[in-house]
Short mmCIF file of C-alpha atoms in Angstrom, two decimals:
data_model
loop_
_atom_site.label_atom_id
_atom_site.label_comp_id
_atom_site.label_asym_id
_atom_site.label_seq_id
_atom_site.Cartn_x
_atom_site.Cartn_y
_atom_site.Cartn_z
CA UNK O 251 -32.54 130.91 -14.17
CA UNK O 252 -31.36 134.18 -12.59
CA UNK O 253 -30.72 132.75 -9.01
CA UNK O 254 -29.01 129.69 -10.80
CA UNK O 255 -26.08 133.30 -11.91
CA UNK O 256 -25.62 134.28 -8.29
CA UNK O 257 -22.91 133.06 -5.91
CA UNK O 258 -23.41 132.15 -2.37
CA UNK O 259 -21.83 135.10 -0.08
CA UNK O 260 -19.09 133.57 2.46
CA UNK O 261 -18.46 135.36 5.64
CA UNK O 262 -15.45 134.04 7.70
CA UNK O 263 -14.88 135.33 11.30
CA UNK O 264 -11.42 135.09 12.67
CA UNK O 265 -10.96 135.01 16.39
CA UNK O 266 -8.93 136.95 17.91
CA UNK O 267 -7.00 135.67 21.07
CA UNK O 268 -5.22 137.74 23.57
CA UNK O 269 -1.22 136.40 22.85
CA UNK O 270 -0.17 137.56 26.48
CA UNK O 271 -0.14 141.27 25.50
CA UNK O 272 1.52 141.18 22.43
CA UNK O 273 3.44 138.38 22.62
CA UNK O 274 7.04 137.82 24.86
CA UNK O 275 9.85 139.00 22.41
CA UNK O 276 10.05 142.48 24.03
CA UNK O 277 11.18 140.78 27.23
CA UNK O 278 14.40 139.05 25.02
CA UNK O 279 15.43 142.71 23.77
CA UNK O 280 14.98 143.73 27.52
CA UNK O 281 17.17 141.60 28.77
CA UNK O 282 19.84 142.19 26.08
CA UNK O 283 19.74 145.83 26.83
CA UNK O 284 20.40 144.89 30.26
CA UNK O 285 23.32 142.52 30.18
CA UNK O 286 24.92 145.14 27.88
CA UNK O 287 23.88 147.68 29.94
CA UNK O 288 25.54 145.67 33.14
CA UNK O 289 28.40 144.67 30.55
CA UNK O 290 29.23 148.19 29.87
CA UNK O 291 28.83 149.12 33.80
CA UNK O 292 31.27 146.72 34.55
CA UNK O 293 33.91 147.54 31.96
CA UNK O 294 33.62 150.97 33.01
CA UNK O 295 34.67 149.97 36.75
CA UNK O 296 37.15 147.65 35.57
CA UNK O 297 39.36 150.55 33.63
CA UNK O 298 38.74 152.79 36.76
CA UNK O 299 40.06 150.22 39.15
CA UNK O 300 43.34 149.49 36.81
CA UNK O 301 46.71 150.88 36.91
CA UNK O 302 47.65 153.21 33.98
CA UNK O 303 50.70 150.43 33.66
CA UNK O 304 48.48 147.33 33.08
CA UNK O 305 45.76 149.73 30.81
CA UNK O 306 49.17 150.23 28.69
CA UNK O 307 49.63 146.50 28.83
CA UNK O 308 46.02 145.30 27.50
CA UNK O 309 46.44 148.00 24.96
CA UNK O 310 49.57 146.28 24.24
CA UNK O 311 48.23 143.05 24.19
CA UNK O 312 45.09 143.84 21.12
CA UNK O 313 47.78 145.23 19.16
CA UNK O 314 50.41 142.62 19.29
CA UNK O 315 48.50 139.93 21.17
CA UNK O 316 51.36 137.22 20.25
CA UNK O 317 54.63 139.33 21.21
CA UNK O 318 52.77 140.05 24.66
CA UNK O 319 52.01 136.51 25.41
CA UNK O 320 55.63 135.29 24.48
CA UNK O 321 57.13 138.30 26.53
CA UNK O 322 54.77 138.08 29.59
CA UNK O 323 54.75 140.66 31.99
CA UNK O 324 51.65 143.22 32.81
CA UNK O 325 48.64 142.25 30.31
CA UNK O 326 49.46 139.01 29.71
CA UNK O 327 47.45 137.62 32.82
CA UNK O 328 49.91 139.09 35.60
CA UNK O 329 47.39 139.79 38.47
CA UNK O 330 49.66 142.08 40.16
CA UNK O 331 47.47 145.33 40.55
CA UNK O 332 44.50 145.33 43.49
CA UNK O 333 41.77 148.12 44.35
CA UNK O 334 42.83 151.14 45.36
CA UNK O 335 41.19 150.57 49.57
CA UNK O 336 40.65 147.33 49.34
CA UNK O 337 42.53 145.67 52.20
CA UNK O 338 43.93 142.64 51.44
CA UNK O 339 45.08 141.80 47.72
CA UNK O 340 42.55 138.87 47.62
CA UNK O 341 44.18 138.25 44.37
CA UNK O 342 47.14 136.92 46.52
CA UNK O 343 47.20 133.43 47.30
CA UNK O 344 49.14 132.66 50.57
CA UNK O 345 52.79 132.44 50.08
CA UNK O 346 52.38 134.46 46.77
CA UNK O 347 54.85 137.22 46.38
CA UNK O 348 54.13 140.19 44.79
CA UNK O 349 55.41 141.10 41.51
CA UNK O 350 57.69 143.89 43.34
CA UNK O 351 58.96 141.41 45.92
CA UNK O 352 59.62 138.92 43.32
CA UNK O 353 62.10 141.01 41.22
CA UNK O 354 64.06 142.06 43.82
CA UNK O 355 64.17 138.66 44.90
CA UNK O 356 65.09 137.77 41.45
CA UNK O 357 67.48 140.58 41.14
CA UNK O 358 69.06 139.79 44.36
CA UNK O 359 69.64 135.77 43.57
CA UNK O 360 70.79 137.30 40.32
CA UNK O 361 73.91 139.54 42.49
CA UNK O 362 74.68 137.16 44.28
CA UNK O 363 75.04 134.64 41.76
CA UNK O 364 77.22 137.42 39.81
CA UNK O 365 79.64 137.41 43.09
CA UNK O 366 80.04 133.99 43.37
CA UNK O 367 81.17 133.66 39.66
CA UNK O 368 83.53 136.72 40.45
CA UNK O 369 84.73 135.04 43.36
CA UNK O 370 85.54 131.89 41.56
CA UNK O 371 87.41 133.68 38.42
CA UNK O 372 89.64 135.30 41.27
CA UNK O 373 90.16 132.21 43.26
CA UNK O 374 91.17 130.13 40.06
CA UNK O 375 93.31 133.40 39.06
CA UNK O 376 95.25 132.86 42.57
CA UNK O 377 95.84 129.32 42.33
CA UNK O 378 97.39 130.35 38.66
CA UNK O 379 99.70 132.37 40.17
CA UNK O 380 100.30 130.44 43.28
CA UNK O 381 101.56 128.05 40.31
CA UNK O 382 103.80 130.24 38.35
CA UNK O 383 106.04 131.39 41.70
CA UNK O 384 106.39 127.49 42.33
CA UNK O 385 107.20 126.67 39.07
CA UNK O 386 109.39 129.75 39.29
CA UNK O 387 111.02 128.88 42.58
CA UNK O 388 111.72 125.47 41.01
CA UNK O 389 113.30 126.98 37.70
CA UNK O 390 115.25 129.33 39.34
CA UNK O 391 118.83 127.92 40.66
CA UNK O 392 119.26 131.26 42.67
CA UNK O 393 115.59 130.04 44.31
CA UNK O 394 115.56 126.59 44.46
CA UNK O 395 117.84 126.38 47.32
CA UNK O 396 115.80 129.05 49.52
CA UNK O 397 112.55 126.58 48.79
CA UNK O 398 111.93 125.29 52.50
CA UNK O 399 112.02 129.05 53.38
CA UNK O 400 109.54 130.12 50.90
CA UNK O 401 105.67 128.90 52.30
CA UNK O 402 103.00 129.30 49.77
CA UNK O 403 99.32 128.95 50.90
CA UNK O 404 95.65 130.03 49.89
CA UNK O 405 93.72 131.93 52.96
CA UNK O 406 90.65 133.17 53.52
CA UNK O 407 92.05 136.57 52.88
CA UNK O 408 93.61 135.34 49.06
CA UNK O 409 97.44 134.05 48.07
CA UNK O 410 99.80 133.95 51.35
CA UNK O 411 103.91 133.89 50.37
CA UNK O 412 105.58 133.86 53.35
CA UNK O 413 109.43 133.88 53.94
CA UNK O 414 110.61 132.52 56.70
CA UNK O 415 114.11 132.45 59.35
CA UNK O 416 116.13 129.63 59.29
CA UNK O 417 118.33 128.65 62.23
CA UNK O 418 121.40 129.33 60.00
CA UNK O 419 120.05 131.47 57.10
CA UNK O 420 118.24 134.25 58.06
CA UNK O 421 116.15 136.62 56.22
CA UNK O 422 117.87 139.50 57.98
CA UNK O 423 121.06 141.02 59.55
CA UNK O 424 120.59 140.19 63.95
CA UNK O 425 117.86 142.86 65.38
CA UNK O 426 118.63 144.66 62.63
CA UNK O 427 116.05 145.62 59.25
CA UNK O 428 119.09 145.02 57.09
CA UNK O 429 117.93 142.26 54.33
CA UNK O 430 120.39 139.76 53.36
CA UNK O 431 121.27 139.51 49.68
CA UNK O 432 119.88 136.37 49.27
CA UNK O 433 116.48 137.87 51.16
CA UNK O 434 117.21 141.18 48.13
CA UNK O 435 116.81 138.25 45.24
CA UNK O 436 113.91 136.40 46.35
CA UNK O 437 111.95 139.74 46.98
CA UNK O 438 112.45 140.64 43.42
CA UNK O 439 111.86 137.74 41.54
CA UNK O 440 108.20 137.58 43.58
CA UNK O 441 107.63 141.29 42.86
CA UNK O 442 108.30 140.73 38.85
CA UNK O 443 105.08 138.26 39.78
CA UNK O 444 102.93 140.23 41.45
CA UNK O 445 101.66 142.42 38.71
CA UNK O 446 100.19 140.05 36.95
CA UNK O 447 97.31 139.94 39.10
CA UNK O 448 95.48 143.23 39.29
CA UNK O 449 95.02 142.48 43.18
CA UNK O 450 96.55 144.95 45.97
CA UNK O 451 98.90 143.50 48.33
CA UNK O 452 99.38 142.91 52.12
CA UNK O 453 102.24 143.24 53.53
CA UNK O 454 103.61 142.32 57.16
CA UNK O 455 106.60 141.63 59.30
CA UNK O 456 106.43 139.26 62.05
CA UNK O 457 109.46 138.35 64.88
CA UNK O 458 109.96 135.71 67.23
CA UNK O 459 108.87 135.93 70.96
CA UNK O 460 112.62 136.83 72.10
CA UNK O 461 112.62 140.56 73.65
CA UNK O 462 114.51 143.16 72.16
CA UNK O 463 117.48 145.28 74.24
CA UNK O 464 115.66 147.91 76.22
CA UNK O 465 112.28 145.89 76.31
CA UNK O 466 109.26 146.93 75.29
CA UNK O 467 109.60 150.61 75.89
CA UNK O 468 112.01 151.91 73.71
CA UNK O 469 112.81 150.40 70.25
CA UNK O 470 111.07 146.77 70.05
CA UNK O 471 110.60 144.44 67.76
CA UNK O 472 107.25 146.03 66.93
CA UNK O 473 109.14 148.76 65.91
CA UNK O 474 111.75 146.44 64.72
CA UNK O 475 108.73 144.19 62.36
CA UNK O 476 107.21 147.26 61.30
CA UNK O 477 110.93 148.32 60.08
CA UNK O 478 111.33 145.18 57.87
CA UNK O 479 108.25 144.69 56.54
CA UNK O 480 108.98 148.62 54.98
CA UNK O 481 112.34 147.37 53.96
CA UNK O 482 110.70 144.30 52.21
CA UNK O 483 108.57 146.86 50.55
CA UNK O 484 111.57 148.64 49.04
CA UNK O 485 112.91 145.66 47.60
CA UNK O 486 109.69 144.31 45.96
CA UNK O 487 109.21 147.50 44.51
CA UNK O 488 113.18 147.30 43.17
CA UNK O 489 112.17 144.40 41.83
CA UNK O 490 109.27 145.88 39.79
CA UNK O 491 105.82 145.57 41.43
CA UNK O 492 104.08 148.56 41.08
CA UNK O 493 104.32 150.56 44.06
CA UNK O 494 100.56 151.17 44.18
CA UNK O 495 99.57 147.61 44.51
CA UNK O 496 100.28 147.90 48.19
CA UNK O 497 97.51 148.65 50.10
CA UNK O 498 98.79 147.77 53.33
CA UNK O 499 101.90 147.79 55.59
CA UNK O 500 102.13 146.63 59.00
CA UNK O 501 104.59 145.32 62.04
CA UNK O 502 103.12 142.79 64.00
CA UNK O 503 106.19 142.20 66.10
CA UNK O 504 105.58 138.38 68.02
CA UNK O 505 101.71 138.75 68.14
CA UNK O 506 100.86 136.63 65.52
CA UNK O 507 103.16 133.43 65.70
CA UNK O 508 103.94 130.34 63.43
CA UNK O 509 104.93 128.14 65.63
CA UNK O 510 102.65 128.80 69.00
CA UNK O 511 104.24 125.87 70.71
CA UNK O 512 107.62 127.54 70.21
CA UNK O 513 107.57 131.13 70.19
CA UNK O 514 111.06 131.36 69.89
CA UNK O 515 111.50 129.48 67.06
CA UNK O 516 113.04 130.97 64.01
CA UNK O 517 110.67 129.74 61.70
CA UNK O 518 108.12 133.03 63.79
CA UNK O 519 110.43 135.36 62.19
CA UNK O 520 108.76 136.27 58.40
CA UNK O 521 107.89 138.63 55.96
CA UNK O 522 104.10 137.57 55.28
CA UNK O 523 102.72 138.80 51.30
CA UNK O 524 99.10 138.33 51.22
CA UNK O 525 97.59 139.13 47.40
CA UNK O 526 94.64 140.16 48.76
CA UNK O 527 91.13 139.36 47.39
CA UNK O 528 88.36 141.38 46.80
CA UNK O 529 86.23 140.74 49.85
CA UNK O 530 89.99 141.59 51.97
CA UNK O 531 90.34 144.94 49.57
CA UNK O 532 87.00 146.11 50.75
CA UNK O 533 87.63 145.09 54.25
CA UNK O 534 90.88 147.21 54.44
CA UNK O 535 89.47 149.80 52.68
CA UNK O 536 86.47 150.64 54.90
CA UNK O 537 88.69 149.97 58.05
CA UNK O 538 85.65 147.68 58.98
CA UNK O 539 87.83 145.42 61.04
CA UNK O 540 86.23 142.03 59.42
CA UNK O 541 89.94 141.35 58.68
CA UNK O 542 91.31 139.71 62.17
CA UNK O 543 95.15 138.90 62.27
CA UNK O 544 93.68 135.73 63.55
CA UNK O 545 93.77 134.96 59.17
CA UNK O 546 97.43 135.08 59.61
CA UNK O 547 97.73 131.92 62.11
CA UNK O 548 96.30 130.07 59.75
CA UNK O 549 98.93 127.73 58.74
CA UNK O 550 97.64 125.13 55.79
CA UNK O 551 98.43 121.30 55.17
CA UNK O 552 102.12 120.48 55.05
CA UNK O 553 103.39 123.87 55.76
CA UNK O 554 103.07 123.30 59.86
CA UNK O 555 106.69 123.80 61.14
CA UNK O 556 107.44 120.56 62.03
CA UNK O 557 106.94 119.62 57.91
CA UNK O 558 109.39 122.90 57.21
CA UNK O 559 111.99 121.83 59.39
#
């Protein structure tokens, strides 16, 4: 009855295998200590190879991620900076510019554009008043009669007036700088004109091929063109123009001629008022000689002599 009280003693023996040295997990955590190890490395050389500029950007760019994207620019994915020693910007594709090349690119295209639109406001501002001294000549009674004499034209130098010699009205006394009163009146009504443009003004006298008494080496008719275009200076001036408009005077004597074909026709005889544009201004101004008198032969549709006759 006693052995009936005792339970049977159970031993169990676990074996033990050898799980490939405790197992693999310390391999995972080795080789995430590693990547951020090679992580870190590489951030490190990143910020050493970057400009301070594009550092500023990225710093930019985690604060206000959104107003750096829509503005673009450095740290907003602008690959414009390269290692210092490198050689070639392999981050250059061919027929990339850089980002320094491309503004003044831009910058230039950007002038230029800015000149052309100056250059057509002053063209259109020419032809306005090329208008008002026609519509003046027209209104005028005292005018209107002197209209074949009075040749208005656009050159490459800006607005051209030009009064001419007729056979049997001439602008001035014979070989002489004395304007006739008619000449007097037409010079002032253009000069009330004139200063409504804020353009300087050009200002010649030209003669016809016939020599003056005592040929060419005493008084001429360069001295002679020189002498009216000063007198037609007085009288625009009398007539109002501001007297510092004028930026040049000159006496071209026969040089520059109307009529080639004729040179002594009296149509070669003129006082020549050029409102000069800007590109002329500049021209005069730095004595650069881009101005050639060669602008003055230019004689436009339906003012050829033949159609002023």
């Amino acid at each position: 009855m006693a052995d009936e009280g005792l339970r049977p003693i159970i031993v169990k023996r676990i074996k033990k295998s050898g799980g490939g040295h405790h197992g693999g997990a310390w391999k995972i955590a080795y080789a995430d200590f590693v990547t951020a190890m090679m992580a870190f490395f590489l951030l490190m050389w990143l910020l050493g190879s970057t400009a301070k500029g594009d550092l500023q950007g990225i710093s930019e760019y985690f604060k206000t991620p959104l107003k750096v994207a829509m503005a673009g620019g450095s740290g907003s994915g602008d690959s414009s900076s390269v290692l210092p020693g490198g050689g070639r910007d392999l981050s250059r594709q061919d027929g990339q510019l850089k980002k320094s090349e491309s503004d003044i690119v831009k910058k230039s295209f950007n002038l230029r554009a800015a000149q052309m639109e100056l250059e057509k406001a002053e063209s259109a501002r020419l032809k306005e008043l090329k208008k008002r001294i026609e519509t003046a000549i027209d209104n005028s009674p005292a005018l209107r009669q002197y209209k074949n004499q009075l040749l208005l034209d656009i050159t490459t130098e800006g607005l051209r007036i030009q009064i001419v010699d007729e056979k049997n009205r001439p602008m001035f006394a014979l070989a002489s700088a004395d304007l006739q009163p008619y000449t007097r009146e037409i010079l002032k009504e253009i000069g009330k004109t004139l200063n409504d443009v804020p353009n300087r003004i050009s200002l010649s006298g030209h003669t016809d091929a016939t020599p003056y008494k005592g040929g060419e080496k005493g008084y001429s008719n360069w001295e002679l063109s020189a002498d009216r275009a000063n007198a037609s200076r007085r009288e625009l001036i009398a007539g109002g123009m501001d007297e510092s408009k004028l930026l040049r005077v000159v006496g071209l004597s026969s040089a520059v001629l109307l009529d080639k074909e004729d040179p002594f026709n009296p149509i070669n005889r003129r006082i020549s008022i050029i409102v000069m544009n800007k590109k002329a201004e500049d021209a005069v101004e730095k004595d650069s000689g881009a101005l050639s008198v060669s602008n003055e032969t230019e004689v436009r549709d339906g003012l050829t002599p033949a159609a002023t006759k």
